[in-house]
mmCIF file of C-alpha atoms in Angstrom:
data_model
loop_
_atom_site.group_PDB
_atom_site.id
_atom_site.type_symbol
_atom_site.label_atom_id
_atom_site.label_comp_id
_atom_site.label_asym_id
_atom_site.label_seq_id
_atom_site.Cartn_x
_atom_site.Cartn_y
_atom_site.Cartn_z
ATOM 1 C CA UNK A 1 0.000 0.000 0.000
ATOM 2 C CA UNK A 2 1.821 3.241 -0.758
ATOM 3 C CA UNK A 3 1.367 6.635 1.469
ATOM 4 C CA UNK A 4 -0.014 9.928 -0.214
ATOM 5 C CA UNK A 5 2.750 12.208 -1.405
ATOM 6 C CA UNK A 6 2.372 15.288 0.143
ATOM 7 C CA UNK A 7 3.131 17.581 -2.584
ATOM 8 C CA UNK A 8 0.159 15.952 -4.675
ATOM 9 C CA UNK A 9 -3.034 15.302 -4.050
ATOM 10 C CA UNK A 10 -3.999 11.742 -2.055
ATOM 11 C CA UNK A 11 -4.698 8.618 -4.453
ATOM 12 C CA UNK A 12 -7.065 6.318 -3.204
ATOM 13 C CA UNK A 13 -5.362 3.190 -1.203
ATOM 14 C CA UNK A 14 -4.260 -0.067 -3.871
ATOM 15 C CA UNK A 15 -2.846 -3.258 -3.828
ATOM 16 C CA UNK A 16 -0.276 -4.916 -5.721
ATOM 17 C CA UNK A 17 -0.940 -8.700 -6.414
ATOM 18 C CA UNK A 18 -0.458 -11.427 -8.838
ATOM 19 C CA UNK A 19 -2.955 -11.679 -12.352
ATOM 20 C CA UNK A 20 -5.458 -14.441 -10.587
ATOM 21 C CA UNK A 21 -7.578 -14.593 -13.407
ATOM 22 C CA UNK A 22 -8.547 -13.606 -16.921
ATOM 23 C CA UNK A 23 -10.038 -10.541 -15.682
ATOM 24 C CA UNK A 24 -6.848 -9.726 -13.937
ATOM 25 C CA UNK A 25 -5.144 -10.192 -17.211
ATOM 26 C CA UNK A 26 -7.314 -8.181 -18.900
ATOM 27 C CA UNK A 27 -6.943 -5.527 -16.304
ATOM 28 C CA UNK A 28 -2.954 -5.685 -17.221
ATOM 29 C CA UNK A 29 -3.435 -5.793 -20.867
ATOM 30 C CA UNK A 30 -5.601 -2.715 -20.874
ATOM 31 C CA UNK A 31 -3.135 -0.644 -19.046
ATOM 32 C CA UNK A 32 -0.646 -1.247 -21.030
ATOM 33 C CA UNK A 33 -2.709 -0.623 -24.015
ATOM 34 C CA UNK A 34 -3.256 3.160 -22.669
ATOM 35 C CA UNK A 35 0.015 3.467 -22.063
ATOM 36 C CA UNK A 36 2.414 2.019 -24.686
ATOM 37 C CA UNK A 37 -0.138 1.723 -27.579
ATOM 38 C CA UNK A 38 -2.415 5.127 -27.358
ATOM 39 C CA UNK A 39 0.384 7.619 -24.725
ATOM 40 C CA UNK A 40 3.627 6.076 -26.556
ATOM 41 C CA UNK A 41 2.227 4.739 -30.060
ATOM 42 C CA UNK A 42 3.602 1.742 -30.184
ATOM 43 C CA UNK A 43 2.101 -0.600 -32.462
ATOM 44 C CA UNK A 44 -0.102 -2.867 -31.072
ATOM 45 C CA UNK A 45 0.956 -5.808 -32.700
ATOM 46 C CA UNK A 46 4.894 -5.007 -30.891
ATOM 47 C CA UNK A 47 3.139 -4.529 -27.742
ATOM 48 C CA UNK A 48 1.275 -7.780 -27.517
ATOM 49 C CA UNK A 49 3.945 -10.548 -28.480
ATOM 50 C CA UNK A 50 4.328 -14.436 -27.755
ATOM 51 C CA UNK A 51 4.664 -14.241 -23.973
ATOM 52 C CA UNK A 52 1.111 -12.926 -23.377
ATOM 53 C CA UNK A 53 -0.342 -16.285 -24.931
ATOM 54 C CA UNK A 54 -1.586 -18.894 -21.842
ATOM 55 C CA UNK A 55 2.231 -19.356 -21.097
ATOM 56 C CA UNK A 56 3.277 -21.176 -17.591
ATOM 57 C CA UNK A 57 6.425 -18.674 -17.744
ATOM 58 C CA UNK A 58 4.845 -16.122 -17.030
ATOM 59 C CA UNK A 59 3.440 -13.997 -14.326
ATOM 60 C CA UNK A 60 1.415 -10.528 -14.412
ATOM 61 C CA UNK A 61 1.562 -8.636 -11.671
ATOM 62 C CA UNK A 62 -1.780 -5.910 -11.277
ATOM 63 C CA UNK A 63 -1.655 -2.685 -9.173
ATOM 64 C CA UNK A 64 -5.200 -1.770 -8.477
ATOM 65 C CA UNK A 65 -7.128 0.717 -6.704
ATOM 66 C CA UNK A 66 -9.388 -0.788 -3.722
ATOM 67 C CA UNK A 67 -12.906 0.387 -5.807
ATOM 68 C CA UNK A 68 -11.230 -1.881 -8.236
ATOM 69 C CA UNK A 69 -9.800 0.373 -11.201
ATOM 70 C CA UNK A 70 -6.024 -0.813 -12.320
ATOM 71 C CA UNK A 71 -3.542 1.353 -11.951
ATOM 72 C CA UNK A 72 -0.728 -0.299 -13.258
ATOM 73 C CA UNK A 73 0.834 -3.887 -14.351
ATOM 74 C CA UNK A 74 3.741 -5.247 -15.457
ATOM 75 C CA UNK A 75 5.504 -8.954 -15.501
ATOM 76 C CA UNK A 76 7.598 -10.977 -14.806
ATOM 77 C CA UNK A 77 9.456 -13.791 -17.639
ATOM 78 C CA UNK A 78 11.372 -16.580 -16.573
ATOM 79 C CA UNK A 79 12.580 -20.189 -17.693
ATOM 80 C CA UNK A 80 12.878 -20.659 -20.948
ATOM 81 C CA UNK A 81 10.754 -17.220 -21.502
ATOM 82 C CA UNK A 82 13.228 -15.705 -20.098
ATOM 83 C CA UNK A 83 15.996 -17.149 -22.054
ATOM 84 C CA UNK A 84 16.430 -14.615 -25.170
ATOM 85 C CA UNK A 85 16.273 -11.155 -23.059
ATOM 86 C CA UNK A 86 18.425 -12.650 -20.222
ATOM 87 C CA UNK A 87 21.153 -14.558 -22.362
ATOM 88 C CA UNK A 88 19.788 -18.046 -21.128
ATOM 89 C CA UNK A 89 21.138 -17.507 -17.273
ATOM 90 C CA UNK A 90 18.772 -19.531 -15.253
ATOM 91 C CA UNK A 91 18.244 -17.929 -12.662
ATOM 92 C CA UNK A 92 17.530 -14.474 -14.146
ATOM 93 C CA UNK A 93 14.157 -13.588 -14.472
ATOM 94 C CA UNK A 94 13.048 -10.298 -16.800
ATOM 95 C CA UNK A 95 10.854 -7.764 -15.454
ATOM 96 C CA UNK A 96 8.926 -6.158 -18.625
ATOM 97 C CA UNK A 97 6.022 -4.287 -19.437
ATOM 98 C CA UNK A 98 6.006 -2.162 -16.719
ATOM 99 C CA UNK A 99 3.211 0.124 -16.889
ATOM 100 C CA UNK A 100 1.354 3.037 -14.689
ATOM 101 C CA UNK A 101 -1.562 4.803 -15.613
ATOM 102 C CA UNK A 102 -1.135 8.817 -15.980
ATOM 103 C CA UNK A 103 -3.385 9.579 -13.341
ATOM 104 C CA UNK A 104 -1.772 7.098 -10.840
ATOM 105 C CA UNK A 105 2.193 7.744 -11.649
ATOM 106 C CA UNK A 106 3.670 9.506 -8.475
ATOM 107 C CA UNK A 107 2.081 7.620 -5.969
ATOM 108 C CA UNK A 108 4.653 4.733 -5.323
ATOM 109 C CA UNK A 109 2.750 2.713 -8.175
ATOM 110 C CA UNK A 110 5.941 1.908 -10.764
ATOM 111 C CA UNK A 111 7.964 1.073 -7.176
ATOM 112 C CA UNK A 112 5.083 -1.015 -5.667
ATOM 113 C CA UNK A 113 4.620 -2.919 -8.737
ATOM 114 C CA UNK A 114 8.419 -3.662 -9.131
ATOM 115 C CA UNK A 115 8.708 -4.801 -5.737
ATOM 116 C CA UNK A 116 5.659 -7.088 -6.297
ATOM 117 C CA UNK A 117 7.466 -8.602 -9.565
ATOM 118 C CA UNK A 118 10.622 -9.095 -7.434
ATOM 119 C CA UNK A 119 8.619 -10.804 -4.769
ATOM 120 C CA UNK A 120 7.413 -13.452 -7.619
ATOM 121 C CA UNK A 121 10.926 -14.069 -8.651
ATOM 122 C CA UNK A 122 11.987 -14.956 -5.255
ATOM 123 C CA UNK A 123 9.195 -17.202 -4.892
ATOM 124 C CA UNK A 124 9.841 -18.711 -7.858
ATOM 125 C CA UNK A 125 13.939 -19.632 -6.966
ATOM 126 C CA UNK A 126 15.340 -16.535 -8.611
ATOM 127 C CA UNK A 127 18.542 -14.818 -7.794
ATOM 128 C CA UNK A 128 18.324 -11.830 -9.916
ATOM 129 C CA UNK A 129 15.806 -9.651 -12.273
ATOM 130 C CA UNK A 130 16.866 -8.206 -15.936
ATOM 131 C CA UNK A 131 14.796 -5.424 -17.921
ATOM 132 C CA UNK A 132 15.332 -3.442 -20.243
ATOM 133 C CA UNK A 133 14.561 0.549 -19.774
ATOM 134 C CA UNK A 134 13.597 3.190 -21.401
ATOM 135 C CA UNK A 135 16.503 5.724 -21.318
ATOM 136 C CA UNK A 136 14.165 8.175 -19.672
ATOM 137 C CA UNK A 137 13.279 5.497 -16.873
ATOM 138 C CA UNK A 138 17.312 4.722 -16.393
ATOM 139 C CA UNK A 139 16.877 6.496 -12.803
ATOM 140 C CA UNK A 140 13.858 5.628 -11.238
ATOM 141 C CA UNK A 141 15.255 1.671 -12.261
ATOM 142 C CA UNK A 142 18.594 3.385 -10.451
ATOM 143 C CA UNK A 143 17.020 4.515 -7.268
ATOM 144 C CA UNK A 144 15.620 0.536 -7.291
ATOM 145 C CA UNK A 145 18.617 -1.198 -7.296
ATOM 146 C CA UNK A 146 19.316 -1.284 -10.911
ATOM 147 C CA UNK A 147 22.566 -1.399 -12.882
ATOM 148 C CA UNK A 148 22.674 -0.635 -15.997
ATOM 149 C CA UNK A 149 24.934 -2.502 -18.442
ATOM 150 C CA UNK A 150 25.723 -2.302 -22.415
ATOM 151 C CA UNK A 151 24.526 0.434 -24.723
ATOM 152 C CA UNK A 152 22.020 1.880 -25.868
ATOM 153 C CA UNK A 153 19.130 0.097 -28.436
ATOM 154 C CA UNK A 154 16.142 1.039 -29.751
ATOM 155 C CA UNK A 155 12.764 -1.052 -29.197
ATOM 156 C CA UNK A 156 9.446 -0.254 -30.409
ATOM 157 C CA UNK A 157 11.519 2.933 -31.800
ATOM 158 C CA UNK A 158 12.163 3.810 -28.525
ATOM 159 C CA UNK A 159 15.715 3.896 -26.940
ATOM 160 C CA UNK A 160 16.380 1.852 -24.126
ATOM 161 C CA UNK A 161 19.244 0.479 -22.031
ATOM 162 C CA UNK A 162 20.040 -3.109 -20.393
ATOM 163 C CA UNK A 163 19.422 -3.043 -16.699
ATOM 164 C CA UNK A 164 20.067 -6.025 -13.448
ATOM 165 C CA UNK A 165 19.213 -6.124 -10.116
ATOM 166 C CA UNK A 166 20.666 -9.264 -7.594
ATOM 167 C CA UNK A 167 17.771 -10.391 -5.938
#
């Protein structure tokens, strides 16, 4: 549960949690459709790839208010999933699609969420978490734990930037 900011106005209370359902996936999908396909324009078909079929790999993680609007989601690949954006290291899981709404961003949302992604790769025998960035997110990843490593590539047209955190 995050704490009002007190240089912005109070957000109403949320939780973080694991996608239980297909209406918790749904939930995730749709925020990041209002953020990286209508705020950023990326296309929808780059936003929506292989890992969001039914796949055991991976887990969505849902930020949502208590009167039940989402907030945020992102998630979290591992095992073979994993393998391409993590050079095949098993025990590296990648954090991706990390999303917040514009109304909730500021409100300990984005850290929430990542903690809640880095709680599922514990639980799931973990020892670290890769992502990859966008260059403009480099230090709110930084302020996390993050370290950046290797240069600079675009994705979706936008650049990005490599990042690990030991778990």
């Amino acid at each position: 549960m995050s704490s009002p900011s007190p240089s912005r106005p109070s957000s109403p209370p949320y939780v973080v949690r694991v996608a239980a359902d297909l209406a918790d996936r749904e939930a995730c999908f749709a925020v990041r459709k209002e953020v990286f396909v209508v705020e950023q324009q990326v296309p929808e078909d780059l936003e929506y790839d292989m890992y969001d079929a039914h796949d055991a790999d991976v887990v969505h993680v849902l930020a949502v208010r208590e009167d039940g609007v989402p907030l945020g989601a992102g998630r979290l690949l591992y095992g073979e999933a994993s393998a391409a954006g993590t050079g095949g290291e098993p025990g590296v899981g990648s954090l991706g699609r990390l999303a917040v709404t514009r109304a909730a961003r500021g409100h300990g949302v984005g850290v929430a969420l990542v903690r809640g992604i880095e709680d599922a790769a514990r639980a799931r025998g973990l020892t670290a978490v890769d992502l990859h960035a966008q260059t403009h997110a480099l230090g709110f990843y930084e302020r996390l734990g993050y370290v950046a490593y290797g240069p600079e590539f675009p994705d979706a047209g936008i650049p990005h930037r490599a990042m690990r955190r030991s778990l």
